[in-house]
Short mmCIF file of C-alpha atoms and ligand atoms in Angstrom, two decimals:
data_model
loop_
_atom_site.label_atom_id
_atom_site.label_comp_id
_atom_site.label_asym_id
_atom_site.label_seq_id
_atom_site.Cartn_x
_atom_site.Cartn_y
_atom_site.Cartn_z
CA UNK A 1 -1.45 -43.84 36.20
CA UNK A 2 1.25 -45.83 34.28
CA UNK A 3 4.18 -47.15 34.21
CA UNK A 4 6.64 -45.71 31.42
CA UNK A 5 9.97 -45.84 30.18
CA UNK A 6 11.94 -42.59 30.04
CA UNK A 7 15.59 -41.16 30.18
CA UNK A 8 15.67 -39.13 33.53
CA UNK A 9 18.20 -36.57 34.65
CA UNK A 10 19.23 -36.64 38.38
CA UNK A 11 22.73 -34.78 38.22
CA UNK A 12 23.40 -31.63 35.71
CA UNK A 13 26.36 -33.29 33.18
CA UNK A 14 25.93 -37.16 34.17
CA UNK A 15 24.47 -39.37 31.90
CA UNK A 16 20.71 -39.88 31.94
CA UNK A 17 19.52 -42.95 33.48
CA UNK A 18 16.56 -45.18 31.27
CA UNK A 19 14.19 -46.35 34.11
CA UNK A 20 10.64 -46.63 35.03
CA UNK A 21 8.43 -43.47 35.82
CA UNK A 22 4.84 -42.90 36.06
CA UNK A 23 2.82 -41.41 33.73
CA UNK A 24 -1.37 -39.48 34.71
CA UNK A 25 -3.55 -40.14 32.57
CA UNK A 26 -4.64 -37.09 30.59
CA UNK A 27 -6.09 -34.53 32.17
CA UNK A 28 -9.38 -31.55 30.96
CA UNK A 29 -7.81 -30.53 27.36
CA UNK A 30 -4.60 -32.92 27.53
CA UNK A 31 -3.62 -35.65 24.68
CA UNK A 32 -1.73 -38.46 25.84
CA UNK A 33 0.71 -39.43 22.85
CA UNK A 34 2.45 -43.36 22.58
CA UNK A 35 6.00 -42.10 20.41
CA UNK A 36 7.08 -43.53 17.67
CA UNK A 37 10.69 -40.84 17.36
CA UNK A 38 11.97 -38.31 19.51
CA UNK A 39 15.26 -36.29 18.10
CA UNK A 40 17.95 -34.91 20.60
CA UNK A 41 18.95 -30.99 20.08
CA UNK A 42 20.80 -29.02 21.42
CA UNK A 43 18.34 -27.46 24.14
CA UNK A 44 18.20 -31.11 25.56
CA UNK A 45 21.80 -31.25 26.12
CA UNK A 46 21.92 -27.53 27.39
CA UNK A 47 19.39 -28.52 30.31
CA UNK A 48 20.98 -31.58 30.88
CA UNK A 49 24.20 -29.58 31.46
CA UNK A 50 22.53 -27.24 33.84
CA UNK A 51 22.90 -24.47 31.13
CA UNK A 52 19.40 -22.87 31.58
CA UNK A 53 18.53 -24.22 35.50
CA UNK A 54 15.36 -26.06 36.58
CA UNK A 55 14.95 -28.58 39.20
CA UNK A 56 15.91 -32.68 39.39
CA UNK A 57 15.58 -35.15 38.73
CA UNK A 58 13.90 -34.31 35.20
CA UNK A 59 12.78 -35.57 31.94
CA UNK A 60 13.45 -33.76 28.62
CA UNK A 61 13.53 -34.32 25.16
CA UNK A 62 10.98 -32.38 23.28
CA UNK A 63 11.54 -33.05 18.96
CA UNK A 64 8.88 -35.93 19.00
CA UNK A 65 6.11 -37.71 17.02
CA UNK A 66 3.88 -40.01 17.78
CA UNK A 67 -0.16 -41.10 17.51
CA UNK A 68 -2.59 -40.55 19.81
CA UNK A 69 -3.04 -42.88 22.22
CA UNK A 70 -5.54 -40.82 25.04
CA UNK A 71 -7.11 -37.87 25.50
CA UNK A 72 -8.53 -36.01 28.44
CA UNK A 73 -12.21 -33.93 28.18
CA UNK A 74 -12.65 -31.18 25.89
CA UNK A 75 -10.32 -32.31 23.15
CA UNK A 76 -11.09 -32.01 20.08
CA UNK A 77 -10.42 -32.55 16.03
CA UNK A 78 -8.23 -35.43 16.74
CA UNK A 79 -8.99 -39.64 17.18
CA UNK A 80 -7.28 -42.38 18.83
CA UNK A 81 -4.50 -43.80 16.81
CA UNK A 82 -3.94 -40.25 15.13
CA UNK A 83 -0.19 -39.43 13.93
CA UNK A 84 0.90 -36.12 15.34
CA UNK A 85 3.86 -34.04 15.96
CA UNK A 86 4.38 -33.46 19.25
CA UNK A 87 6.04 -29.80 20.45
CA UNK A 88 7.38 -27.95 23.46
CA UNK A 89 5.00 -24.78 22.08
CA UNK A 90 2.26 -25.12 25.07
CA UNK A 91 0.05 -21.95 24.31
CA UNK A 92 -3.40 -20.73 25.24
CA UNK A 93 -5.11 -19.34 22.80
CA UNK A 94 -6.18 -16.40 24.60
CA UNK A 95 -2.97 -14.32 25.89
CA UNK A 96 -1.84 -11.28 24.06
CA UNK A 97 1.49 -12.95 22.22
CA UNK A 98 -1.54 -15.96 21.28
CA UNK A 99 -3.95 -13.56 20.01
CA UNK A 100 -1.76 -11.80 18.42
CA UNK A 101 -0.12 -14.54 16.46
CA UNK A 102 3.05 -15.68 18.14
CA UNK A 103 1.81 -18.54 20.28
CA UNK A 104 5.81 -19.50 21.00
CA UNK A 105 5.73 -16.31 23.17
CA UNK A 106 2.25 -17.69 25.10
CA UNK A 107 2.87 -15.97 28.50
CA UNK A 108 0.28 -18.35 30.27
CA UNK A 109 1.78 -19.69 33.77
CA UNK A 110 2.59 -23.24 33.29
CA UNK A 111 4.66 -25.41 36.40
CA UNK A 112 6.72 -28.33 35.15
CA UNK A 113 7.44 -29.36 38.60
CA UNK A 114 3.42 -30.14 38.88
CA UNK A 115 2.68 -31.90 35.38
CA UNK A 116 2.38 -35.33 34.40
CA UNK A 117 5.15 -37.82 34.97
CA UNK A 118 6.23 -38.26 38.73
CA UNK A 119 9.11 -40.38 39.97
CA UNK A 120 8.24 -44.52 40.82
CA UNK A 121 7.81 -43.17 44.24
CA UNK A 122 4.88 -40.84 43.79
CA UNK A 123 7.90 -38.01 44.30
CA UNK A 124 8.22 -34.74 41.85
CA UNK A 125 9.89 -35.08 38.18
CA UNK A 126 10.43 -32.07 36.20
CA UNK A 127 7.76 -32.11 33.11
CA UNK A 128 10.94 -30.70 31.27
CA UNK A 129 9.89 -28.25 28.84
CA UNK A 130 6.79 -29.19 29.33
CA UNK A 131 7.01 -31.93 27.20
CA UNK A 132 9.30 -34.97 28.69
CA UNK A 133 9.21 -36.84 25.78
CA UNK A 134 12.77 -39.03 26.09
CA UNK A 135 9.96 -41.24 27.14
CA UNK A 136 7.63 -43.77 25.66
CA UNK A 137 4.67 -41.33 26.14
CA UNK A 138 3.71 -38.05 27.25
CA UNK A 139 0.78 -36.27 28.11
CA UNK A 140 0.60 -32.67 26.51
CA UNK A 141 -1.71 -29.88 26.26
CA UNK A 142 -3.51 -30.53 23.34
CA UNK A 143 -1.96 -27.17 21.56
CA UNK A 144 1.13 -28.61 21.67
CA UNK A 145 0.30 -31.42 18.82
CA UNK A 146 -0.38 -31.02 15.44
CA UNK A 147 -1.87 -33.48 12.88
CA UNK A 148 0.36 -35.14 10.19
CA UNK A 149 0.15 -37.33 7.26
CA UNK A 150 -0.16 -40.95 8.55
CA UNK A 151 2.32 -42.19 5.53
CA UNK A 152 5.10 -39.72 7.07
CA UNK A 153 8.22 -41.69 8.12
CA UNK A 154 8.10 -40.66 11.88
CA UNK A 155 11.41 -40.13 12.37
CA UNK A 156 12.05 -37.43 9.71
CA UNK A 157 8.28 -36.11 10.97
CA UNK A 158 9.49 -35.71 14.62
CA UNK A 159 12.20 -33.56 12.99
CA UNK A 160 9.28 -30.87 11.77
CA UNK A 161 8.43 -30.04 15.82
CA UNK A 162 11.56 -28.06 16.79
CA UNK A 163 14.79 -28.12 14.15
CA UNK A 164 12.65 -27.41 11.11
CA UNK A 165 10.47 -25.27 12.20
CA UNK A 166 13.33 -23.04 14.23
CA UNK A 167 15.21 -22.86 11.28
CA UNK A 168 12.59 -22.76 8.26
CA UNK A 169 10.36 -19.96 10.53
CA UNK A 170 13.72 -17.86 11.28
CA UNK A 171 13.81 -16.74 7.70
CA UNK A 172 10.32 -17.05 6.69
CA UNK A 173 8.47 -15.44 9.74
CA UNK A 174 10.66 -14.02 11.51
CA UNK A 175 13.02 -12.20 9.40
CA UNK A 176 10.43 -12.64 6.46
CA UNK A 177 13.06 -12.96 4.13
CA UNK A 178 12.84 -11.39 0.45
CA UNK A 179 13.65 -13.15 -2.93
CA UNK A 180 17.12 -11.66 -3.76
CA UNK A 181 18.65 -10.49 -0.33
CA UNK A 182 21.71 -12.10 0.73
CA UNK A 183 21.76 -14.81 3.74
CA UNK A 184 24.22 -15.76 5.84
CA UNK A 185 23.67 -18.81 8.37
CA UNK A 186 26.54 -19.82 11.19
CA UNK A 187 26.62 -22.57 11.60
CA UNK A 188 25.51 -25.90 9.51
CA UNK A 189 23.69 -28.16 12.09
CA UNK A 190 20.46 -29.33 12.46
CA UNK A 191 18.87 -26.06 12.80
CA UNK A 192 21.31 -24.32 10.38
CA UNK A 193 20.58 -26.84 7.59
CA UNK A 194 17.16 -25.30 7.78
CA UNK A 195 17.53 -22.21 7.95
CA UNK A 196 19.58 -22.43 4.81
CA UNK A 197 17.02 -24.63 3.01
CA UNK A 198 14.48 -22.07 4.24
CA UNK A 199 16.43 -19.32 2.45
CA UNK A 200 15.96 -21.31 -0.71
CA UNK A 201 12.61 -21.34 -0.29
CA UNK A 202 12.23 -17.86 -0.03
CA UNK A 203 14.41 -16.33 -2.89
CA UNK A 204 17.26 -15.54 -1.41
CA UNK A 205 20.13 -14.76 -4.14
CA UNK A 206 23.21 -15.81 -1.85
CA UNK A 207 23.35 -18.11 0.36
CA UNK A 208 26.50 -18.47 2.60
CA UNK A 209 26.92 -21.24 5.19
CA UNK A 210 29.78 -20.58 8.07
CA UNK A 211 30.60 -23.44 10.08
CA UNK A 212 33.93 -25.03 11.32
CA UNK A 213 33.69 -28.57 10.40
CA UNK A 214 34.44 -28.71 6.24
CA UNK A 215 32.17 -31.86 5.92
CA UNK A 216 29.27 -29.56 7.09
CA UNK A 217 29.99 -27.24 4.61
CA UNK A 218 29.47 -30.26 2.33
CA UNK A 219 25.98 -31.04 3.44
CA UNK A 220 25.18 -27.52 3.37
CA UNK A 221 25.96 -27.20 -0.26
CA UNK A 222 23.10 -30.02 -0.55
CA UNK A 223 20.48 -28.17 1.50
CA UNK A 224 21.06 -24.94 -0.84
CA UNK A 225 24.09 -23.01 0.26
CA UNK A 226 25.50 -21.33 -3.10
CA UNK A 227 28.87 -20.41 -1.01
CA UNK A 228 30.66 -21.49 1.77
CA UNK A 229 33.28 -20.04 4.82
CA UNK A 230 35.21 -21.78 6.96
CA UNK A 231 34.40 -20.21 10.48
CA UNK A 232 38.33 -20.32 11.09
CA UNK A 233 38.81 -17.42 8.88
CA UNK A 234 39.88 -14.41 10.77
CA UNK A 235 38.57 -11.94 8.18
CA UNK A 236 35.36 -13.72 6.73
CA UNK A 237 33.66 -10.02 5.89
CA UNK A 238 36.29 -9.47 3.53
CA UNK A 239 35.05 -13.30 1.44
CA UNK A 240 31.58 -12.23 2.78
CA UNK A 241 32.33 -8.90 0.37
CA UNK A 242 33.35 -10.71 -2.84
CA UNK A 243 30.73 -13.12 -2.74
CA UNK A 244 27.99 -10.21 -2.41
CA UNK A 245 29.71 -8.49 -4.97
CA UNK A 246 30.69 -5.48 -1.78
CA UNK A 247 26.59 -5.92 -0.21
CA UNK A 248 27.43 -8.11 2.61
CA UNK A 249 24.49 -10.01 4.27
CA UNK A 250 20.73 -8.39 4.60
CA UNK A 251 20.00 -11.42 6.78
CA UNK A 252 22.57 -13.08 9.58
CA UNK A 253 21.16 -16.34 11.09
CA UNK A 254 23.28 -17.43 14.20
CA UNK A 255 22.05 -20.91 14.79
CA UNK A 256 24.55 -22.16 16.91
CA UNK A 257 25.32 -21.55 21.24
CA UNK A 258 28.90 -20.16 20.52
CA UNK A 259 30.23 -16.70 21.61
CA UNK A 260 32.19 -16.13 19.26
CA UNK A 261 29.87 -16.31 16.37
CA UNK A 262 27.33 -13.48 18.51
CA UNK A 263 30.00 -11.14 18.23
CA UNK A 264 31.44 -11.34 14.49
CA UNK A 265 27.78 -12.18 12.97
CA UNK A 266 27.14 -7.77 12.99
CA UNK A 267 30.48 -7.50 10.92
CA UNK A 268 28.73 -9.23 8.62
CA UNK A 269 25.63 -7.05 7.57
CA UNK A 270 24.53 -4.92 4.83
CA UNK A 271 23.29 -1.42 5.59
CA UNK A 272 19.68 -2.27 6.98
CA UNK A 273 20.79 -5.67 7.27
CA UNK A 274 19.42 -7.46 10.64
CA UNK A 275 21.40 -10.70 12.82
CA UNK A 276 19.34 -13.15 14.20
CA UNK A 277 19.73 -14.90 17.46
CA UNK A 278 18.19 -18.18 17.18
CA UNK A 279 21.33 -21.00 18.90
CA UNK A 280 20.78 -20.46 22.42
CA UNK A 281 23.69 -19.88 24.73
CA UNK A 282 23.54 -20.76 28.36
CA UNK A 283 22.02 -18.38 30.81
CA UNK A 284 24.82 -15.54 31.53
CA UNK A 285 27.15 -15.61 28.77
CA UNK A 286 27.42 -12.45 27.03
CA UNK A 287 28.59 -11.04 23.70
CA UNK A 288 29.51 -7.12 22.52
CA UNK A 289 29.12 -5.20 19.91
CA UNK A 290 29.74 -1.76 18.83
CA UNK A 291 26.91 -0.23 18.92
CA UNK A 292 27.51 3.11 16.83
CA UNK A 293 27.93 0.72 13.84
CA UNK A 294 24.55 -0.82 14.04
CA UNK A 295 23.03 3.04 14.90
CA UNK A 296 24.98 4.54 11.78
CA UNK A 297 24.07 1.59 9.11
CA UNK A 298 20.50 1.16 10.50
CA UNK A 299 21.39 -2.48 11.23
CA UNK A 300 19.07 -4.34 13.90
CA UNK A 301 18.95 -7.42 16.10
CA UNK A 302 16.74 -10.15 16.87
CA UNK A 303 16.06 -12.92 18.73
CA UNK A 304 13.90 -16.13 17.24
CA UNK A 305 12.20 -18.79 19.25
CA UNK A 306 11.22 -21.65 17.45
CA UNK A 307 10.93 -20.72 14.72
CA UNK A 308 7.58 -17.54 15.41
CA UNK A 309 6.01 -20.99 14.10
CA UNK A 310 1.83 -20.93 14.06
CA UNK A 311 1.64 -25.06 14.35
CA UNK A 312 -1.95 -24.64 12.43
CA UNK A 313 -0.68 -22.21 9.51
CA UNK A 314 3.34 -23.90 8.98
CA UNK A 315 3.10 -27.59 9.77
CA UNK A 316 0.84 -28.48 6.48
CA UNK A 317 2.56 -26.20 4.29
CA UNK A 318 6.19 -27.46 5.53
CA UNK A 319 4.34 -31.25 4.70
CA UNK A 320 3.23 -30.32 1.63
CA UNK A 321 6.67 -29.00 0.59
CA UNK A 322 7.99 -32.24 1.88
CA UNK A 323 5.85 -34.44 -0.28
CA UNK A 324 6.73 -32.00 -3.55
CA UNK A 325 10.52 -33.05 -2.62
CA UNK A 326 11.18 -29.21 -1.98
CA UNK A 327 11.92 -29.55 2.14
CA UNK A 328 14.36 -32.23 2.91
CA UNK A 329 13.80 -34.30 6.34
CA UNK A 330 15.00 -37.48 5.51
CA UNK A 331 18.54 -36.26 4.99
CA UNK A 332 18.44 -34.71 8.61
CA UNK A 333 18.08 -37.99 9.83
CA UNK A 334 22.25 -38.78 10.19
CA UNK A 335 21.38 -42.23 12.87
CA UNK A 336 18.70 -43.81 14.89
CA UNK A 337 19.09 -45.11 18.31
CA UNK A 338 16.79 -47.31 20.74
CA UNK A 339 16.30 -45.31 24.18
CA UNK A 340 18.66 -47.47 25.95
CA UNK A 341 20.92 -46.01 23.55
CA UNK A 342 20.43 -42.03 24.45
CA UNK A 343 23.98 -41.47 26.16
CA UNK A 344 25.59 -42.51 23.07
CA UNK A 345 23.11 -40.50 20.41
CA UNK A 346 23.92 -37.22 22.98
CA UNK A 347 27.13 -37.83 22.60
CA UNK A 348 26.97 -38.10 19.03
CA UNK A 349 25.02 -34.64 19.08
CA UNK A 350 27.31 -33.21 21.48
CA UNK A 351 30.66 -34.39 18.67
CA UNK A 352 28.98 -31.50 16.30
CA UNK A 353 29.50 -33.70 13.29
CA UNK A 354 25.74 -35.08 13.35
CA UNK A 355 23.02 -33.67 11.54
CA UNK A 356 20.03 -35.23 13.84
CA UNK A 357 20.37 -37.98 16.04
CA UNK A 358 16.87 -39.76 16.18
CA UNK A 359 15.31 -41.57 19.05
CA UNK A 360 13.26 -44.34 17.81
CA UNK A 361 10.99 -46.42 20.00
CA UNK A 362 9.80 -49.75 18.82
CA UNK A 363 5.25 -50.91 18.66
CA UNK A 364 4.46 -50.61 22.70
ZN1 ZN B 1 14.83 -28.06 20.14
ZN1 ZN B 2 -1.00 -17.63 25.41
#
């Protein structure tokens, strides 16, 4: 057992407090991992709200990288001192969503009330997300890690273990996106910058970014956005129409928690076209739709967790495209902040004007 720092939630909405916790060593099949970056999204700041339930007091945070700094029995293919992403994917191997190839689905039993961390007291602390990683460690199952480059700036690498690959692996697994069909992503955020830059990547032949905030419509231009909407429009199908010369969108990628956006994003598709649901709104709020539209056009809907990533199969391929300058990270980065700091970079991340606000944790 040690002692750690971390950024704890003990009231849904309050500010986290930075204090002492403790920390197990690493169990059969468990890494421990010293962080060097841990990035706040929007599924931090959803728990912390009380959004999506769970018990307190509880650490979060769950974007991280780090290097190995432990490891329990029965790990394997990694070494002390070993830079690795660390991710909230905790899968088994052996289920039927692991076996058959979406490990984000892993339906294996897993109680955050009973992992690692524990209050200075010896009393319960949520393992939130089973990761807890607004802390300067964590203990992880060891399929929640994933080797990188030891060159990689660590704060654009923690980046790659939820906002890339969520937005990258929405239109490359998921929707498996074609070379000339037409994309539309709401919303231009950390996740939406990907899933635009992932569009890109695949082909797509337009590429619109919605969001409400003009400056983001900038920076979505940079990430590979050929045309842009200003959410505020009231009629955005009928721009949506000129720009796709009267096809409208084969692909709609909601990355954002908003309402509002769920219910316009099926006015938006082609014939065939599909709308996926990857921005997470808190438990209970619902969205309509007319549903003789989608029947009668052969239009579909989908939801996307993380990204369908496979850690083994898209984490060296997103690197490599990295190092051949064709996957931006650095430019996600917009500030860094020491964890003393958190309130302020959640609060930055709450404004909507940030890109990434990046936890960064100095030698410990
Ligand atoms: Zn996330
Ligand atoms: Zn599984």
């Amino acid at each position: 057992m040690t002692t750690i720092k971390a950024a704890v939630c003990h009231e849904f909405g309050a500010p986290l407090v930075v204090q002492d916790i403790n920390l197990r060593a690493p169990a059969r099949g468990e890494v421990e991992v010293t962080l060097a970056a841990v990035a706040v999204c929007h599924s931090d700041i959803s728990f912390i709200d009380g959004g999506w339930g769970g018990t307190l007091p509880a650490v979060y945070g769950h974007e991280a990288a780090g290097y190995v700094s432990a490891m329990g029995e029965g790990v394997d293919g990694y070494e002390q001192g070993d830079a690795v992403l660390v991710t909230l994917i905790r899968s088994c191997g052996a289920c039927s969503s692991c076996a058959g190839g979406i490990p984000t689905q892993c339906g294996a039993p897993y109680d955050r009330d009973k992992g690692p961390v524990s209050m200075p007291d010896g009393t319960t602390l949520q393992h939130g997300m089973a990761c807890g990683a607004f802390a300067q460690r964590v203990v992880v199952d060891q399929s929640q890690i994933a080797s990188i480059p030891p060159n990689l700036p660590m704060d654009a690498a923690s980046l790659l273990s939820c906002g890339v690959v969520t937005g990258v692996g929405a239109v490359v697994n998921t929707a498996q996106v074609r070379p000339g069909q037409n994309v539309v992503v709401i919303g231009a955020g950390g996740v939406g910058l990907n899933a635009i830059q992932g569009a890109a990547i695949a082909g797509a032949a337009r590429i619109i970014a919605i969001d409400l905030l003009p400056e983001k419509l900038d920076v979505a231009r940079e990430f590979g956005a050929t045309d842009v909407l200003l959410a505020g429009d009231p009629e955005p199908w009928n721009a949506l129409r000129e720009i796709t010369s009267g096809r409208m969108a084969d692909a709609v990628f909601v990355t954002v928690g908003a309402i509002p956006a769920f219910e316009s994003a099926p006015l938006l598709l082609a014939p065939s076209g599909n709308m996926y649901i990857v921005g997470l709104p808190h438990s209970g709020a619902m969205a309509s739709y007319e549903p003789v539209m989608l029947g009668a056009l052969g239009q579909g809907m989908k939801g996307s967790k993380m990204g369908d990533v496979v850690l083994a199969r898209d984490i060296p391929w997103m690197i490599d495209l990295y190092q051949q300058g064709r996957l931006k990270l650095d430019e996600l980065v917009s500030a860094r902040w020491p964890l003393e700091q958190i309130n302020e970079a959640i609060a930055s991340t709450r404004s909507g004007t940030a890109r990434r606000n990046v936890i960064v944790f100095g030698k410990t």
